[in-house]
Amino acid sequence: MTDAIKEKNKICLLAPTKVLAETAKNIIARENLPISVYIGALDTAVSIAKELQEQGAWLFISRKGTKAALENRLGVKTVSIALDVSDYIPVITQARKEKGVIAVFYYDDISSELETICYLLNIKIKCYKFTTNEEAECVVKQAIKDRVKLAIGGSVTDFYAKQYNLKHIIVESSQSSIEDAIHTAYSMLLLHIEDEKKQEALEIRLERYKNIFN
């Protein structure tokens, strides 16, 4: 690790759950990387990121929904932590024990593979899309009206599910997905630092030429 990276902690990971945060911290500590971890999703994450950006943070890591919120509202550079179909398997295993319709809360697009898995396992699901905190609360209320027995989703829908007494399970990102995002972000930082050094060297040469001509 270069001294420049040690001095400038420019990567921040915004974790929507404590589980993800702890997993990320363990990976970062093991590999001794200059990455800070904070807990927050959607609106909360945007507030945290805005303050960190003012303090010099250059790149953010988070899950898909929060990533989009950061890009749209702050225009910051981001790396997404993937959520694969395999990450749903532990949750689906728990869901099989419930009788009735299962609500699936998701941001953006739902995987067709997940729907296929549920169909093959004879699990009835009803999908609810949201993109903001307000919409998350609305879909939770709608799921309750639809008399679902259990819901699966992220930290934001979990918050509202607890408020309205809806049984909810959080889908966590796998360690490999978190590692991939961290390694991608670190590689981007190294390239950024290299570009800064090249730009600095170019400016020094231009200044020398300018002095010679003068």
Coordinates of C-alpha atoms in Angstrom, one line a residue:
M1 CA 0.0 0.0 0.0
T2 CA 1.4 3.4 -0.9
D3 CA 1.8 6.3 1.5
A4 CA -0.6 8.3 -0.6
I5 CA -3.3 5.8 -0.1
K6 CA -2.6 5.6 3.6
E7 CA -2.9 9.3 4.0
K8 CA -6.1 9.7 1.9
N9 CA -9.0 7.4 3.0
K10 CA -11.1 8.1 -0.1
I11 CA -13.2 4.9 -0.3
C12 CA -16.3 4.5 2.0
L13 CA -18.6 1.5 2.1
L14 CA -22.2 2.2 3.1
A15 CA -23.7 -1.0 4.4
P16 CA -27.5 -1.3 4.8
T17 CA -27.2 -3.9 7.6
K18 CA -24.9 -4.6 10.5
V19 CA -24.2 -8.1 9.1
L20 CA -22.9 -6.6 5.8
A21 CA -20.9 -4.0 7.7
E22 CA -19.2 -6.6 9.9
T23 CA -18.4 -8.8 7.0
A24 CA -16.9 -5.9 5.1
K25 CA -14.9 -4.8 8.1
N26 CA -13.4 -8.2 8.5
I27 CA -12.4 -8.3 4.8
I28 CA -10.9 -4.8 4.9
A29 CA -9.0 -5.6 8.1
R30 CA -7.7 -8.9 6.7
E31 CA -6.4 -7.2 3.6
N32 CA -5.4 -3.9 5.3
L33 CA -7.2 -1.7 2.9
P34 CA -7.9 2.1 3.3
I35 CA -11.7 1.7 3.3
S36 CA -14.1 3.0 6.0
V37 CA -17.5 1.4 6.7
Y38 CA -20.7 3.1 7.7
I39 CA -24.2 1.8 8.2
G40 CA -27.1 3.4 6.2
A41 CA -29.4 2.8 3.3
L42 CA -31.2 5.1 0.8
D43 CA -32.0 8.5 2.4
T44 CA -29.8 7.8 5.5
A45 CA -26.9 6.7 3.3
V46 CA -27.2 9.8 1.1
S47 CA -26.9 12.1 4.2
I48 CA -23.9 10.2 5.4
A49 CA -22.3 10.2 2.0
K50 CA -22.8 13.9 1.5
E51 CA -20.9 14.6 4.7
L52 CA -18.1 12.2 3.7
Q53 CA -17.9 13.7 0.3
E54 CA -17.3 17.1 1.9
Q55 CA -14.5 15.5 3.9
G56 CA -12.8 14.2 0.7
A57 CA -14.4 10.8 0.0
W58 CA -13.9 10.0 -3.6
L59 CA -15.7 6.6 -4.1
F60 CA -18.6 4.8 -2.4
I61 CA -19.5 1.1 -2.2
S62 CA -23.1 0.0 -1.5
R63 CA -25.9 -2.2 -2.6
K64 CA -28.0 -1.4 -5.7
G65 CA -30.7 0.8 -4.3
T66 CA -28.4 3.0 -2.3
K67 CA -25.9 3.1 -5.1
A68 CA -28.6 4.6 -7.4
A69 CA -29.7 7.1 -4.7
L70 CA -26.1 8.3 -4.3
E71 CA -25.5 8.7 -8.0
N72 CA -28.8 10.5 -8.7
R73 CA -28.7 12.8 -5.7
L74 CA -25.0 13.4 -5.1
G75 CA -23.4 12.5 -8.5
V76 CA -20.7 10.5 -6.8
K77 CA -18.7 7.6 -8.1
T78 CA -20.0 4.3 -6.8
V79 CA -19.4 0.5 -6.9
S80 CA -22.3 -1.8 -6.5
I81 CA -22.4 -4.8 -4.1
A82 CA -24.1 -7.5 -6.2
L83 CA -27.1 -9.4 -4.9
D84 CA -27.2 -12.8 -6.7
V85 CA -29.9 -15.4 -6.8
S86 CA -27.7 -17.6 -4.6
D87 CA -28.0 -15.0 -1.9
Y88 CA -31.8 -15.7 -1.8
I89 CA -31.4 -19.4 -1.2
P90 CA -31.1 -19.2 2.7
V91 CA -34.1 -17.0 2.8
I92 CA -36.1 -19.1 0.4
T93 CA -35.3 -22.1 2.6
Q94 CA -36.9 -20.3 5.6
A95 CA -39.8 -19.1 3.5
R96 CA -40.7 -22.7 2.5
K97 CA -41.9 -23.2 6.1
E98 CA -44.5 -20.6 5.8
K99 CA -47.9 -21.3 4.3
G100 CA -49.5 -18.7 2.1
V101 CA -48.1 -15.9 -0.2
I102 CA -44.6 -14.5 0.4
A103 CA -43.9 -10.9 -0.4
V104 CA -40.7 -10.1 -2.2
F105 CA -39.6 -6.4 -1.9
Y106 CA -37.1 -5.3 -4.4
Y107 CA -35.4 -2.3 -6.0
D108 CA -35.3 -2.0 -9.8
D109 CA -35.8 -5.5 -11.4
I110 CA -36.6 -8.8 -9.8
S111 CA -34.6 -11.8 -11.1
S112 CA -36.5 -14.2 -13.3
E113 CA -34.3 -17.0 -11.9
L114 CA -35.7 -16.2 -8.4
E115 CA -39.2 -16.5 -9.7
T116 CA -38.4 -19.8 -11.4
I117 CA -36.9 -21.2 -8.2
C118 CA -40.0 -20.2 -6.2
Y119 CA -42.2 -21.8 -8.8
L120 CA -40.3 -25.0 -8.8
L121 CA -40.4 -25.2 -5.0
N122 CA -44.1 -24.4 -5.1
I123 CA -43.6 -21.1 -3.1
K124 CA -46.2 -18.5 -3.9
I125 CA -44.6 -15.0 -4.1
K126 CA -45.9 -11.5 -4.8
C127 CA -43.4 -8.9 -5.9
Y128 CA -43.4 -5.3 -4.8
K129 CA -41.1 -2.7 -6.3
F130 CA -39.8 0.4 -4.5
T131 CA -37.1 3.1 -5.1
T132 CA -37.5 5.5 -2.1
N133 CA -38.1 5.2 1.6
E134 CA -41.6 6.5 1.1
E135 CA -42.3 3.8 -1.5
A136 CA -40.8 1.2 0.8
E137 CA -43.3 2.1 3.5
C138 CA -46.2 2.0 0.9
V139 CA -45.3 -1.5 -0.4
V140 CA -45.1 -2.9 3.1
K141 CA -48.6 -1.5 3.8
Q142 CA -49.8 -3.0 0.6
A143 CA -48.3 -6.4 1.3
I144 CA -50.2 -6.4 4.7
K145 CA -53.4 -5.5 2.9
D146 CA -52.7 -8.4 0.5
R147 CA -52.5 -10.6 3.6
V148 CA -49.0 -12.0 2.9
K149 CA -47.6 -14.2 5.6
L150 CA -43.9 -13.3 5.3
A151 CA -41.8 -10.8 3.5
I152 CA -38.2 -10.8 2.2
G153 CA -36.2 -7.7 1.3
G154 CA -33.6 -5.3 2.5
S155 CA -32.9 -3.2 5.6
V156 CA -35.4 -0.4 4.5
T157 CA -38.4 -2.7 4.1
D158 CA -37.3 -4.5 7.3
F159 CA -37.6 -1.2 9.2
Y160 CA -41.2 -0.6 8.1
A161 CA -42.1 -4.3 8.4
K162 CA -41.2 -4.1 12.1
Q163 CA -43.3 -1.0 12.5
Y164 CA -46.4 -2.7 11.0
N165 CA -45.8 -6.1 12.6
L166 CA -45.0 -7.9 9.3
K167 CA -42.7 -10.9 9.6
H168 CA -39.7 -10.0 7.4
I169 CA -36.3 -11.6 6.5
I170 CA -33.4 -9.6 5.2
V171 CA -31.5 -10.9 2.2
E172 CA -27.8 -10.5 2.8
S173 CA -25.1 -10.2 0.2
S174 CA -22.6 -13.0 0.1
Q175 CA -19.0 -12.6 1.3
S176 CA -17.8 -13.1 -2.3
S177 CA -20.0 -10.3 -3.6
I178 CA -18.7 -8.0 -0.9
E179 CA -15.1 -8.9 -1.7
D180 CA -15.6 -8.4 -5.4
A181 CA -17.0 -4.9 -4.8
I182 CA -14.2 -4.0 -2.4
H183 CA -11.5 -5.2 -4.8
T184 CA -13.1 -3.3 -7.7
A185 CA -13.2 -0.1 -5.7
Y186 CA -9.6 -0.4 -4.5
S187 CA -8.4 -1.0 -8.1
M188 CA -10.3 2.1 -9.2
L189 CA -8.6 4.1 -6.5
L190 CA -5.1 2.8 -7.6
L191 CA -5.9 3.9 -11.1
H192 CA -7.1 7.3 -9.9
I193 CA -3.9 7.9 -7.9
E194 CA -1.8 6.9 -10.9
D195 CA -3.7 9.3 -13.1
E196 CA -3.2 12.1 -10.6
K197 CA 0.5 11.4 -10.5
K198 CA 0.7 11.5 -14.3
Q199 CA -1.3 14.8 -14.4
E200 CA 1.0 16.3 -11.8
A201 CA 4.1 15.3 -13.7
L202 CA 2.6 16.7 -16.9
E203 CA 1.9 20.0 -15.2
I204 CA 5.4 20.2 -13.8
R205 CA 6.8 19.6 -17.3
L206 CA 4.5 22.3 -18.8
E207 CA 5.6 24.7 -16.1
R208 CA 9.3 24.0 -16.9
Y209 CA 8.7 24.6 -20.6
K210 CA 6.9 27.8 -19.8
N211 CA 9.8 29.0 -17.7
I212 CA 12.2 28.1 -20.6
F213 CA 10.2 30.1 -23.2
N214 CA 10.0 33.0 -20.8

